[in-house]
Each structure stands twice: as structure tokens, then as C-alpha cells.
Short mmCIF file of C-alpha atoms and ligand atoms in Angstrom, two decimals:
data_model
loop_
_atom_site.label_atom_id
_atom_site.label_comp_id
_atom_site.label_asym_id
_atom_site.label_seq_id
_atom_site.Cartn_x
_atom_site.Cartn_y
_atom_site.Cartn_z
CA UNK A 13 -19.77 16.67 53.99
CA UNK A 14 -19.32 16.42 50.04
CA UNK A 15 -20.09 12.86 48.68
CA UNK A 16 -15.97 11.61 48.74
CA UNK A 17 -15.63 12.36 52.35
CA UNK A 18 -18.66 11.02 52.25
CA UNK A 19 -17.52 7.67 50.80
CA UNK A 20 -14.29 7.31 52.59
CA UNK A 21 -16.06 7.47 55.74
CA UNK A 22 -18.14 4.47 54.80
CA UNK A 23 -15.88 2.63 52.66
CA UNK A 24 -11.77 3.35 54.26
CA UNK A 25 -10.23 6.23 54.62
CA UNK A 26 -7.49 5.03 52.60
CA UNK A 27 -9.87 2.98 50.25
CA UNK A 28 -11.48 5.46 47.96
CA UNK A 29 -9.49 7.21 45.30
CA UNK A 30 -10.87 10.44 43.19
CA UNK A 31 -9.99 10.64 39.09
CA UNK A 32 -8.63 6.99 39.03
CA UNK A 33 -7.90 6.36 35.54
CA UNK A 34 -9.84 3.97 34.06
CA UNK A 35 -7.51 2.55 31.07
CA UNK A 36 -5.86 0.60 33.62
CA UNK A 37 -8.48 -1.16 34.74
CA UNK A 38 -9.39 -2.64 31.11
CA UNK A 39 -7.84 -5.01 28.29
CA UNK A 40 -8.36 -2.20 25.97
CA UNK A 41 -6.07 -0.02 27.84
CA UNK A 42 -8.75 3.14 27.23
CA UNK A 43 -10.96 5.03 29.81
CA UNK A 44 -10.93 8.50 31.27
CA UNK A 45 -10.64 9.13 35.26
CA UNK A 46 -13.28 7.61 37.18
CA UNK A 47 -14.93 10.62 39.44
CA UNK A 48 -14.67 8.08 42.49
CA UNK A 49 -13.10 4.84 42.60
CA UNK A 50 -12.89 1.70 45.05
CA UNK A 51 -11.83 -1.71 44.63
CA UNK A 52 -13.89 -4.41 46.60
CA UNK A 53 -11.86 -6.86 47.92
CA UNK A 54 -14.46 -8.97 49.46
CA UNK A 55 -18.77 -10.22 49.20
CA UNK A 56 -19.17 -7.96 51.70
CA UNK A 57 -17.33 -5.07 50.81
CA UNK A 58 -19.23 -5.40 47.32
CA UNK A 59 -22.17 -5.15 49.06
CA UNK A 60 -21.41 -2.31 51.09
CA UNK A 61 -20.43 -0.61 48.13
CA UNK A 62 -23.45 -1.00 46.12
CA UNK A 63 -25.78 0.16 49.28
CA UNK A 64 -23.67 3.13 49.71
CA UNK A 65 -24.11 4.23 46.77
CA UNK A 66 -27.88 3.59 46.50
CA UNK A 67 -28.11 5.70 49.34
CA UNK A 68 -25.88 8.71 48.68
CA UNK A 69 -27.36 8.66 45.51
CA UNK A 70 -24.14 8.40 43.37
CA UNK A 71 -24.47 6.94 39.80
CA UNK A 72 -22.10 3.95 40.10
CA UNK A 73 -20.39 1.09 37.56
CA UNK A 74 -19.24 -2.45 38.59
CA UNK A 75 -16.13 -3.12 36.96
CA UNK A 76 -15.42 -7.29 36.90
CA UNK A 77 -11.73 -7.61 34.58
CA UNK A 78 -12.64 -5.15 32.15
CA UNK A 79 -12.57 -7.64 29.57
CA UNK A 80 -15.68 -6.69 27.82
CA UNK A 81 -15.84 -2.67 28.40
CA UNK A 82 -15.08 0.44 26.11
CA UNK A 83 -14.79 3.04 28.50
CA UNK A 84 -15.16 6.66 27.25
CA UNK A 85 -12.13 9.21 27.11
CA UNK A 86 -13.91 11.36 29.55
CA UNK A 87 -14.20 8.29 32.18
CA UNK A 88 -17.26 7.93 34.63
CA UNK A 89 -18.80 10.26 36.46
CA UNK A 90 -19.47 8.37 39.81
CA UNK A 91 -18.72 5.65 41.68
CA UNK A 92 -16.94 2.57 39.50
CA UNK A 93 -16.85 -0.72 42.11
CA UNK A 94 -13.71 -2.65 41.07
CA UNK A 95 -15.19 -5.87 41.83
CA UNK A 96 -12.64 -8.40 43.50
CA UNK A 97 -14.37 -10.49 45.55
CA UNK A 98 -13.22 -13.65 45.01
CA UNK A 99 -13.59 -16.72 45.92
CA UNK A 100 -15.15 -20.42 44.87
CA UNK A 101 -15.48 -23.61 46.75
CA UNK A 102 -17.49 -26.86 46.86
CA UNK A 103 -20.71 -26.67 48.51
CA UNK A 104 -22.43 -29.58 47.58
CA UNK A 105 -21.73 -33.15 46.39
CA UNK A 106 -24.49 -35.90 45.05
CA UNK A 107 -23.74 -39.40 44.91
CA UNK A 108 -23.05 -42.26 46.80
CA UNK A 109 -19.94 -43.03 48.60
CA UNK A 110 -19.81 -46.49 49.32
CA UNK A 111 -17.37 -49.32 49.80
CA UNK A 112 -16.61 -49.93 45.92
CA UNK A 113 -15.30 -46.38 46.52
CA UNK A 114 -16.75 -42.55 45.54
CA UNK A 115 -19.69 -43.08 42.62
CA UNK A 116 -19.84 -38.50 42.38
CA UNK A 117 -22.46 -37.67 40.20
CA UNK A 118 -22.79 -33.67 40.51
CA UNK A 119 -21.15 -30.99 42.63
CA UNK A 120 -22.63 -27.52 43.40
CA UNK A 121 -19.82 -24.79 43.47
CA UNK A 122 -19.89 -21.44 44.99
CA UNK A 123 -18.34 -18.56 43.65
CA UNK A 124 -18.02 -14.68 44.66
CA UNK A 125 -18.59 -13.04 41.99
CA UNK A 126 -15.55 -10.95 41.33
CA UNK A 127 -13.81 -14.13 40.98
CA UNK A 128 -12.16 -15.14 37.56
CA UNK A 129 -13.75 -17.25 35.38
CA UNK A 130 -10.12 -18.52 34.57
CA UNK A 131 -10.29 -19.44 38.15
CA UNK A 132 -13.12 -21.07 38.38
CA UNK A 133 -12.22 -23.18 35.20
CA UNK A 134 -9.33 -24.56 37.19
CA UNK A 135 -10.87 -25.39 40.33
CA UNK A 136 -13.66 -27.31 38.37
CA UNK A 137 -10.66 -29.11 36.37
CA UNK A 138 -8.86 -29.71 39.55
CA UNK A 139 -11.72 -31.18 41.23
CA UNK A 140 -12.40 -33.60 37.52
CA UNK A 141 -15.75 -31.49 37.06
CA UNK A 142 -17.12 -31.18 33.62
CA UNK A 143 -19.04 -28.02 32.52
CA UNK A 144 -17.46 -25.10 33.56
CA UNK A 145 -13.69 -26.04 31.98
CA UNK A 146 -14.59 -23.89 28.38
CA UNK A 147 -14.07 -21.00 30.81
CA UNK A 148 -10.06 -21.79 31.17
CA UNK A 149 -8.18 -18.53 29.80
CA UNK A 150 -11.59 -16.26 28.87
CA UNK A 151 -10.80 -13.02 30.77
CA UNK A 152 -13.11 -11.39 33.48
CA UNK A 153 -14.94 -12.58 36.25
CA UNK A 154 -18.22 -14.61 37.00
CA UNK A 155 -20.02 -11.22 37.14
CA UNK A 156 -18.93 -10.07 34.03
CA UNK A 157 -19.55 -13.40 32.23
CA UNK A 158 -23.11 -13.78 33.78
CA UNK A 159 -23.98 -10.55 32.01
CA UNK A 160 -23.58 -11.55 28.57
CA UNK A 161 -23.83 -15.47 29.10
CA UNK A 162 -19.92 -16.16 28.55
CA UNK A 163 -19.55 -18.78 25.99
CA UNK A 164 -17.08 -20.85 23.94
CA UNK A 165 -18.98 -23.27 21.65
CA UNK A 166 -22.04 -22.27 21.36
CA UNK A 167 -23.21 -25.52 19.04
CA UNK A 168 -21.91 -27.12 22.19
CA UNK A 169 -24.14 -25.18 24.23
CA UNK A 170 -20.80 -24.03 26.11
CA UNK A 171 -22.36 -20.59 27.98
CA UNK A 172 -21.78 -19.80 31.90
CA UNK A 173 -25.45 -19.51 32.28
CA UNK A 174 -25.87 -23.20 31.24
CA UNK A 175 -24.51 -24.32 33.92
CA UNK A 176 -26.13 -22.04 36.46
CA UNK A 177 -28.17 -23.01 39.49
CA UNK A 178 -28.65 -19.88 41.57
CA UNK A 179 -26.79 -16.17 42.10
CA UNK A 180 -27.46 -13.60 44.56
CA UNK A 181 -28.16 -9.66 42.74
CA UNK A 182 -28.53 -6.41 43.67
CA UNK A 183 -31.15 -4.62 42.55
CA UNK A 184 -30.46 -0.43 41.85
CA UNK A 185 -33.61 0.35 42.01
CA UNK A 186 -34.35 -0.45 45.26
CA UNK A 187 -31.10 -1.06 46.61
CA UNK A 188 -32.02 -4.64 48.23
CA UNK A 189 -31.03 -7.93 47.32
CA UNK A 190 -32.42 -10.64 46.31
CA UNK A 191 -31.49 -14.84 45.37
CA UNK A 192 -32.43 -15.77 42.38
CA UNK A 193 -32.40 -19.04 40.18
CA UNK A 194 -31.29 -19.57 36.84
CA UNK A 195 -34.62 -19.09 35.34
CA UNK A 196 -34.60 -15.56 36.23
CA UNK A 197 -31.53 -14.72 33.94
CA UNK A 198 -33.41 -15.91 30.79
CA UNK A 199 -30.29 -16.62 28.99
CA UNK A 200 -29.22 -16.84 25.34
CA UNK A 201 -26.54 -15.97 23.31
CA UNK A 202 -24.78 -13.03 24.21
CA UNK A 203 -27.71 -12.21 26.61
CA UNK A 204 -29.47 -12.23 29.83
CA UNK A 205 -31.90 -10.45 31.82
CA UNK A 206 -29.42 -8.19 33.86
CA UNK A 207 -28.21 -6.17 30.84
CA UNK A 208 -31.77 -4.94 31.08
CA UNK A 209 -32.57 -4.51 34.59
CA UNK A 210 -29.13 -3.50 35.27
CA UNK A 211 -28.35 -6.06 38.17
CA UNK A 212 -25.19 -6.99 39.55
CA UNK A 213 -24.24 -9.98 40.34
CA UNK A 214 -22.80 -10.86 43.97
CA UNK A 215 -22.02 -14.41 44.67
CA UNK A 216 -23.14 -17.65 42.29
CA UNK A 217 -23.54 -21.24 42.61
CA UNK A 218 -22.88 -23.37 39.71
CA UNK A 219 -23.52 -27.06 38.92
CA UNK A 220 -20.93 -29.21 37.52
CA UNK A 221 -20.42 -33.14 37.02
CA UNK A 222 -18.22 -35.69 37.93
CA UNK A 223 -15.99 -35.98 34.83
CA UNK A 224 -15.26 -39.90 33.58
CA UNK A 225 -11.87 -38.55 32.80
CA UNK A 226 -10.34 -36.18 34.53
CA UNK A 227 -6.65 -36.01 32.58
CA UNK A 228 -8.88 -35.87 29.40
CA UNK A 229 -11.17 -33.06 30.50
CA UNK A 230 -7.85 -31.20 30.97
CA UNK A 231 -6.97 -31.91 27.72
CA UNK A 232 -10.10 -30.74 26.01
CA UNK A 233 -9.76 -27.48 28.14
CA UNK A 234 -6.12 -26.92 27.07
CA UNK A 235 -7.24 -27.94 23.32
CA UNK A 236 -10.03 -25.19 23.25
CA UNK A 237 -7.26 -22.81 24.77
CA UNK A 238 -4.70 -23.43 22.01
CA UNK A 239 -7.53 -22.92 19.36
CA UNK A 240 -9.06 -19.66 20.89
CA UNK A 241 -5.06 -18.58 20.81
CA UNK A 242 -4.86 -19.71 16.74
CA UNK A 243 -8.18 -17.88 16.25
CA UNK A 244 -7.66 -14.83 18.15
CA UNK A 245 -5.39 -12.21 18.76
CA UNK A 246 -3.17 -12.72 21.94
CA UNK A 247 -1.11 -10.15 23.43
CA UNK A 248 -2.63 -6.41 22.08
CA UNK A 249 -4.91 -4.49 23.85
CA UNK A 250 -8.34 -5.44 22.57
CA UNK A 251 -11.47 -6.21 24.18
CA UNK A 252 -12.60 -9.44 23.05
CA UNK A 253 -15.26 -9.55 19.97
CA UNK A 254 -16.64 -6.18 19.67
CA UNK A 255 -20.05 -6.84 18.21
CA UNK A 256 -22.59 -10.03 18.63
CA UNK A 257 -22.45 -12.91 15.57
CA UNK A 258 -25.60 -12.22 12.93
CA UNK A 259 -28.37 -14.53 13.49
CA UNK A 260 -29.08 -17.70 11.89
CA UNK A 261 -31.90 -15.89 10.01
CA UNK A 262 -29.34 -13.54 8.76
CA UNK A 263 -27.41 -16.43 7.60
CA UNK A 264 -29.33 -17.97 6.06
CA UNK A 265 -30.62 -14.95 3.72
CA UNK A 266 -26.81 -13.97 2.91
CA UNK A 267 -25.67 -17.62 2.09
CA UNK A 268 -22.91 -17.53 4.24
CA UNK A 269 -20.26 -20.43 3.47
CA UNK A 270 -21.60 -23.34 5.99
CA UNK A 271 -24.11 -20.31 7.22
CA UNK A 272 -21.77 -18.66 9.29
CA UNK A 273 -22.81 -16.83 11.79
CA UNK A 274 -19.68 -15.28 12.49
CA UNK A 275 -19.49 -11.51 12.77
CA UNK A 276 -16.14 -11.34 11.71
CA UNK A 277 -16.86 -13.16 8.24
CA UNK A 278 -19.20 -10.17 7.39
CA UNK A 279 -16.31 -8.09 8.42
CA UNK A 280 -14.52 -9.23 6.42
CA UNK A 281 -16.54 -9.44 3.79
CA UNK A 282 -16.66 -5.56 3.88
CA UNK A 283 -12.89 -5.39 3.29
CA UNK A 284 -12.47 -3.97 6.41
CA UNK A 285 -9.68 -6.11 7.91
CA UNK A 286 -6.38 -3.58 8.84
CA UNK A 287 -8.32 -1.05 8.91
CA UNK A 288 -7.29 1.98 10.90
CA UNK A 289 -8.32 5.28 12.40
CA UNK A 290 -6.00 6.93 15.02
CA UNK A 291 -4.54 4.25 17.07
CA UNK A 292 -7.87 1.90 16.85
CA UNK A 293 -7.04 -1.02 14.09
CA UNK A 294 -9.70 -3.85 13.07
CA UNK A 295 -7.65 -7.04 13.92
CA UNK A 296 -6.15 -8.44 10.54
CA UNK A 297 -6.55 -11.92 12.57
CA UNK A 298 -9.82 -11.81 13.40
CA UNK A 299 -11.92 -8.98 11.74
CA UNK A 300 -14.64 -8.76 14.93
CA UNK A 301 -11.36 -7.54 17.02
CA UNK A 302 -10.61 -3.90 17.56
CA UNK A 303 -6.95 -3.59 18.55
CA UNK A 304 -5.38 -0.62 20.40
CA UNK A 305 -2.27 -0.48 18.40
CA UNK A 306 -0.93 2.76 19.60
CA UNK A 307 -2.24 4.56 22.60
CA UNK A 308 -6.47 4.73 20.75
CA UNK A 309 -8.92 6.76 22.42
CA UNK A 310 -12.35 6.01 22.69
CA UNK A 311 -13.61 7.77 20.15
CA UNK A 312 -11.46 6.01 17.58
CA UNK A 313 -12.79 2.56 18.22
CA UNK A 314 -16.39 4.38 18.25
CA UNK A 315 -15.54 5.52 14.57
CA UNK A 316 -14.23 2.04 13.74
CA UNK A 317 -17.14 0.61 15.23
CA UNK A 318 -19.68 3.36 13.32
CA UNK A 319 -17.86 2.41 9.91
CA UNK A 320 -18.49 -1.32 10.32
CA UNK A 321 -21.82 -0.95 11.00
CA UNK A 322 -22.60 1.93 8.25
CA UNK A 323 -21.19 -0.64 5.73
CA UNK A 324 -22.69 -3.63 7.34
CA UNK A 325 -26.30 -1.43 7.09
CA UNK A 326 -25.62 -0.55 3.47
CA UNK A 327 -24.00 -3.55 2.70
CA UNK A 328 -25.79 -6.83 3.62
CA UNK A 329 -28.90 -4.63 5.92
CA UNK A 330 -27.99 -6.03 9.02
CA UNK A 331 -28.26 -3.85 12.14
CA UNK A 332 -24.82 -5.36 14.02
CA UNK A 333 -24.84 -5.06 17.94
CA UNK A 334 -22.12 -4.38 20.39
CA UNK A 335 -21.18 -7.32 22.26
CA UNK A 336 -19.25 -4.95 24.60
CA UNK A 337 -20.77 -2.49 26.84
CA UNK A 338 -20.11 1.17 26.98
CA UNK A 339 -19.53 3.00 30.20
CA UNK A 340 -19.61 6.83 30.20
CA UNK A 341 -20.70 9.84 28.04
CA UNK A 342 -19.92 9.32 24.45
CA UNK A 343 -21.18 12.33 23.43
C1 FAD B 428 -8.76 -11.43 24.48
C2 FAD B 428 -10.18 -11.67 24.85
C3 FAD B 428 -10.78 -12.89 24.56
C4 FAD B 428 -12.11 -13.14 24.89
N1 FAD B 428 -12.65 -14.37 24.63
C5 FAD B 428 -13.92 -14.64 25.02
C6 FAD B 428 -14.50 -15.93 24.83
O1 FAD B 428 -13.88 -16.86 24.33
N2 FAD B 428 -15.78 -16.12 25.24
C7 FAD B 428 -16.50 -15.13 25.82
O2 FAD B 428 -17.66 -15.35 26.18
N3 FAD B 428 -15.97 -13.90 26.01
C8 FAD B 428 -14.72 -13.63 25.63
N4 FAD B 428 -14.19 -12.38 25.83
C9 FAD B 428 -15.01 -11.33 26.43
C10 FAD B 428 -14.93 -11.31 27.97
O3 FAD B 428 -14.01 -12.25 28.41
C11 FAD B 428 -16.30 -11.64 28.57
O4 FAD B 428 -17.30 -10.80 28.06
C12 FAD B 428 -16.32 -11.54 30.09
O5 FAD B 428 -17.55 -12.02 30.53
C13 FAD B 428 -16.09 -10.13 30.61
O6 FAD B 428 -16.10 -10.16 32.02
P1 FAD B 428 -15.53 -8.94 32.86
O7 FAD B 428 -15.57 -9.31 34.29
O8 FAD B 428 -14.23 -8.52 32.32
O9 FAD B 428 -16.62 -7.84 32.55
P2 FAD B 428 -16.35 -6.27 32.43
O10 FAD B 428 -15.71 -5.99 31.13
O11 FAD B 428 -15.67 -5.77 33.64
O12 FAD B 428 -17.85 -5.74 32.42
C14 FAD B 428 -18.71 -6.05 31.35
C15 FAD B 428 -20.12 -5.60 31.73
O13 FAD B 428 -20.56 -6.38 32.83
C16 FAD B 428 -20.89 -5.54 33.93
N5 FAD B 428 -20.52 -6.26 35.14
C17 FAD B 428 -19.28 -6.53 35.61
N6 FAD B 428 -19.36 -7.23 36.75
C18 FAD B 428 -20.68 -7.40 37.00
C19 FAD B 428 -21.42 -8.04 38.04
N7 FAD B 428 -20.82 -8.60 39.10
N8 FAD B 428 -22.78 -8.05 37.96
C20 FAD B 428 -23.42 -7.47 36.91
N9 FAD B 428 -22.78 -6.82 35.93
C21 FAD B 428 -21.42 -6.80 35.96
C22 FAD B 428 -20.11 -4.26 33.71
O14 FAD B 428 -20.71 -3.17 34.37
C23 FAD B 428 -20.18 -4.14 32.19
O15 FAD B 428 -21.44 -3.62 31.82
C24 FAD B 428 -12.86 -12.13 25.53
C25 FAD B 428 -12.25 -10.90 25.84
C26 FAD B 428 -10.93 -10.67 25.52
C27 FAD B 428 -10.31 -9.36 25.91
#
């Protein structure tokens, strides 16, 4: 039996789909076919993915919104896990409830971790839990934002991992899980341990407190919504901030204004804004944005992204880093 027949026994008949294209499945709207494709719907059909392909042997992808992804033209060859297990809900409450009424301090939530962050943001918000409401409108899911330590601001110390208290992984290597606690992630900006062991994330519980204000934690959320929407650009294909912000060292050495850290000031600096190859444009809004104007391919955005960081190298001698991960032969 080849390895889709394969598959399909283990996963649905009707569940596995061969040369699935990819560009679909991102907010840059680019990506060749994936070889196999299946979208978990479920903890448990994430899990049975990720075993099934440990032991078949196929090379595999977890896909969370494809928020954060450039996918190459010529798409994956394996298994990509569209991961869509979703689900959060309150496990755990500390306090005292007592006859002068509820005194909540914290609440533990659980999440699957194909659930949206955008979600997650609202049930904390709903529930008047502070902590997790920066996450209200960032695209992808828990898994995805786990991976590079989802933020919004960072002075703030506004990052997913921050607010962490355990998650359940797989591990690749050996094909077993394992729980693990927030120390294991070894967060920091942009980063966390699972880029490098190459994890994946299955369910997470967070910690979250009671809010003194609930209207005006809604407030701040829908503030920091209507300033990301100022600051960004809203409504092209794009995935988010293409490469990590310079470090403070870096800042430092190049004076910038208020020592900026910001990516897209050096960018900009480079007179780079607008500019184009194929149908891949650096955002005239924000200069760490590469837009898909007009039906880009991979490789465009690759060129725009080798030009910013020839100039940035010859420029200023800083080595910029991608903030988004690649998935497939770019060769
Ligand atoms: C318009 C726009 C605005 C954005 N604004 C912000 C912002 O304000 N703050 C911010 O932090 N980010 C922002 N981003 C980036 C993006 O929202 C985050 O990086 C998010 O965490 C991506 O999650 P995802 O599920 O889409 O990950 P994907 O893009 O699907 O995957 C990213 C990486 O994570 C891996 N992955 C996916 N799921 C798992 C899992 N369960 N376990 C382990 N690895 C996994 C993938 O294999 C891939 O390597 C923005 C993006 C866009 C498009």
C-alpha cells in the first residue's frame, strides 16, 4: 500500500487530500500543492496525525492560520497537518468566594492548540481576565503564537509565553509526548525553544487575572486593535512583519531616533519602501511588510527579502532575521 492509501486508512477515507494547494491556507495567498494534506479538526485527531506520520515516516508541517508562513512555489513534499483543534475553557479559579460576594484573583484557561488566539482574546475579555486581551485581532492560533512568543508591546512585556503555565508537545524525534511547563519554552522576543527542537504544540493552559475593570480591559483591547490597524496594513495579502526588530545593541550603535528598534525604520532608512519585484511590494505603510499585490510567487518575496538584507548588510552591518518561517524547498 503506497503511503496515501496509507494515510486515508488511518486518518478518513474522505479526510486526506493529495496536491492541496497551499496559498489557500495562508495570509500571503502563496504556496505550491502540499504532497498530502489533512485538516485536524480535533486534540485528538492532531495527535493521531502527528503519530502517523512519525511512523510511516512521512516528513510532515503543522499549519496553525498561516499567519506567519512563506510557503515555497513548489509546496511541501509530505504531510502538512492543518491544525484546527480548537477549543478553550476555564479550568481553574483562585480566590475566595464568600458572602461579600466573588474576591477572583487568577484563572487557569485551557486551550487546544489550533485554536485562535483572536479567540482566546475574547473568551479572556468575556470572562474580565487581564493578560491574554493584546491577542484580540493577531491572526493564527495558540500553536503558531507559542512558536515565536506572539507579542504586542513588548515594553509591556505583552508576549503569549508570558502568560504561560503549561502546554502539552510532541516531540518528532521520538514521536511521544510529553507536558511541559513554561520554563521549558525559554522565551524571548520573537523566540522559544520549539523553533529549535521543532515541537508542536497540542493543547495549553494559560494564566490570567481577574481584571478590576472589565468594560475598561475591553477598551484597552479595542484601543491596541485600532492602533495595530493605523500602523499596519489591513486588507492585502501579507504575512505579518517579515523579519525580527534589530536589537537594542544595534540601536544603540546606529543612533536610532528614541533607539528604535523597529525593523521597519531601518527599512526605511534604506529607501526601500514601494519597492517592487513581480507581484511582491515592501508595504509603503509599514516598510517590515511584504504585500502580495498581484498574484507574487515565492520567489519574489525571497528576492525582496534578499535585497533588504544585502542593503541592510552593506548598509548599517546588521545581519536581519526572518520573523516568518519558511516551509518547503527554496532552492
Ligand atoms: C496582518 C498580520 C498582523 C500580524 N500582527 C501580529 C502582531 O501584532 N503580533 C504578533 O506577534 N504577530 C503578528 N502577526 C504574525 C502572526 O499573527 C503570528 O506569528 C502568529 O503567531 C502566527 O500563528 P499561525 O498559527 O498563523 O502560525 P503559522 O503561520 O501557521 O505557522 C508559523 C510557524 O509555526 C509552526 N506551527 C504552527 N502551529 C504549530 C503548533 N501547534 N506547534 C508548533 N509549531 C506550530 C508552523 O509550522 C510554522 O513554522 C501578524 C500577521 C499578520 C498576517
Amino acid at each position: 500500500m503506497d503511503k496515501f492509501e496509507q494515510l486515508k486508512q488511518i486518518l478518513g477515507l474522505l479526510r486526506v487530500f493529495e496536491n492541496e494547494p497551499l496559498a489557500k491556507h495562508t495570509y500571503f495567498k502563496i504556496g505550491g500543492p502540499a504532497k498530502f494534506f489533512f485538516a485536524a479538526k480535533s486534540v485528538e485527531d492532531l495527535k493521531l496525525a502527528l503519530s502517523t506520520a512519525y511512523n510511516l515516516q512521512i516528513p510532515f508541517v503543522v499549519l496553525g492560520g498561516g499567519a506567519n508562513v512563506l510557503i515555497s512555489d513548489k509546496g511541501f513534499d509530505g504531510l502538512v497537518i492543518k491544525n484546527q483543534a480548537s477549543g478553550v475553557k476555564l479550568v481553574g479559579i483562585k480566590g475566595t468566594i464568600g458572602r461579600t460576594g466573588r474576591g477572583i484573583k487568577n484563572a487557569l484557561i485551557w486551550t487546544a492548540s489550533g485554536t485562535l488566539m483572536n479567540q482566546l482574546a475574547k473568551f479572556t475579555l468575556d470572562q474580565g481576565l487581564l493578560g491574554l486581551e493584546f491577542l484580540l485581532s493577531v491572526p493564527g492560533t495558540v500553536g503558531g503564537g507559542l512558536k515565536i512568543n506572539a507579542h504586542f508591546e513588548v515594553e509591556k512585556g505583552e508576549f503569549i509565553g508570558n502568560r504561560l503555565l503549561s502546554a502539552t508537545l510532541f516531540d518528532p524525534k521520538t514521536g511521544s509526548f510529553k507536558k511541559v511547563d513554561r520554563d521549558y519554552f525559554n522565551f524571548s522576543y520573537d523566540s522559544s525553544k520549539i523553533q529549535k527542537t521543532g515541537e508542536i504544540a497540542i493543547e495549553a493552559v494559560f494564566k490570567a487575572d481577574a481584571a478590576s475593570d472589565k468594560e475598561e480591559l475591553w477598551q484597552k483591547a479595542l484601543d491596541d486593535v485600532r492602533r495595530r490597524n493605523e500602523e499596519q496594513p489591513v486588507g492585502i495579502a501579507c504575512s505579518g512583519c517579515v523579519f525580527r526588530n534589530i536589537s537594542k545593541e544595534d540601536a544603540i550603535r546606529l543612533s536610532t531616533p528614541n533607539l528604535t528598534t523597529s525593523t521597519g525604520y531601518i527599512i526605511e532608512k534604506l529607501d526601500l519602501k514601494g519597492a517592487k519585484i513581480g507581484g511582491a511590494q515592501i508595504s509603503d505603510k509599514h516598510a517590515n511588510y511584504i504585500l502580495n499585490i498581484n498574484g507574487a510567487a515565492a520567489h519574489e518575496v525571497i528576492k525582496l527579502i534578499d535585497l533588504i538584507k544585502t542593503k541592510a548588510r552593506e548598509t548599517f552591518n546588521l545581519n536581519l532575521k526572518e520573523e516568518i518561517f519558511l516551509i518547503g524547498d527554496f532552492n
